[in-house]
CSV table of C-alpha atoms in Angstrom, one decimal:
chain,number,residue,atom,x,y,z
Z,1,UNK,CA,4.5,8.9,-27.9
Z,2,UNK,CA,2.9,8.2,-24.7
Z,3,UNK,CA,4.5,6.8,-21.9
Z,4,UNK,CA,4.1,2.8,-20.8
Z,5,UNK,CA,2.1,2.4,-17.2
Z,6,UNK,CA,2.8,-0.8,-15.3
Z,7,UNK,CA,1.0,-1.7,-12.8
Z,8,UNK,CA,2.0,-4.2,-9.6
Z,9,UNK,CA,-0.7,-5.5,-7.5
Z,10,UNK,CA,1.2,-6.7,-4.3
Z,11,UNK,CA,0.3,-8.3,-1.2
Z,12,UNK,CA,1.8,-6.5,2.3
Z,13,UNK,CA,4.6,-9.2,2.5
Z,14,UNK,CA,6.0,-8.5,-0.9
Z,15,UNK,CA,5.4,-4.7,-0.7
Z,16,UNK,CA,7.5,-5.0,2.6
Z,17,UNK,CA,10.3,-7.1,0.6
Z,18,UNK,CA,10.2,-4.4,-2.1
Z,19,UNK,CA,11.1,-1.6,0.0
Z,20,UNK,CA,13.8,-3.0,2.2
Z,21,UNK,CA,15.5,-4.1,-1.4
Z,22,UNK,CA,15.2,-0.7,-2.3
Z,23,UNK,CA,16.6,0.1,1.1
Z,24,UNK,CA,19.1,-2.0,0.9
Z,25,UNK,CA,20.2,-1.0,-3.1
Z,26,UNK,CA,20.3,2.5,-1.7
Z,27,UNK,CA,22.6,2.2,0.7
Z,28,UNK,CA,24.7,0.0,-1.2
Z,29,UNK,CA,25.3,2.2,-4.3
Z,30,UNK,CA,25.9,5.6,-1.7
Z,31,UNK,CA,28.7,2.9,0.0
Z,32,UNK,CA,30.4,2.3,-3.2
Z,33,UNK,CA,30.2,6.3,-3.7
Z,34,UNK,CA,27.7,5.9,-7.1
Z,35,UNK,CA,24.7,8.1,-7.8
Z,36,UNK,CA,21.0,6.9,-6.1
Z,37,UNK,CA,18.7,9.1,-8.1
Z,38,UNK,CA,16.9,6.0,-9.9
Z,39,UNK,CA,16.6,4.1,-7.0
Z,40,UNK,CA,15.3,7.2,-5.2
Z,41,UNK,CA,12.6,7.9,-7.8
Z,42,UNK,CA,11.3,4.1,-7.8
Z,43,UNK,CA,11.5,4.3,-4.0
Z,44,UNK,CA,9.4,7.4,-4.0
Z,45,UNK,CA,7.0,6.0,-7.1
Z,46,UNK,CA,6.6,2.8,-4.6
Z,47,UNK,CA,5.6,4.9,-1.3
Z,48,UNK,CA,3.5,7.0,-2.8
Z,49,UNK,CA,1.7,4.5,-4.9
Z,50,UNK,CA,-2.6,4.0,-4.5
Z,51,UNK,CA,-3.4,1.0,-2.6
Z,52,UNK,CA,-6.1,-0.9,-3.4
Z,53,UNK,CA,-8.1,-4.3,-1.9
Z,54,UNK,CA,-8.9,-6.8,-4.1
Z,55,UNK,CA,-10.8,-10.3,-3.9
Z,56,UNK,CA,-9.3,-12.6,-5.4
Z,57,UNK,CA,-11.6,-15.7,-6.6
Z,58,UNK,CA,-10.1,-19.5,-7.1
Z,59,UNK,CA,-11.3,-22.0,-9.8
């Protein structure tokens, strides 16, 4: 069975928000002494991700 893609279309304030929560969970979870490999992979997933420009049209 194949894998689900998602995909996010942010703006650069959101993408922003996104990786300082990731940030943020991170360094929370390596305070409380807990595993960050999850957090990790989405962070890297994120960074790495295509960006693309799109016009958006209003009704």
């Amino acid at each position: 069975m194949r894998e689900e893609k998602f995909h996010i279309y942010l703006n650069d304030d959101e993408y922003s928000r996104m990786i300082q929560s990731l940030i943020r969970l991170k360094n929370s979870l390596i305070s409380q002494g807990r595993y960050t490999d999850g957090v990790d992979d989405v962070l890297c997933k994120v960074m790495l991700a295509k960006k693309r420009k799109l016009k958006i049209k209003y009704i």
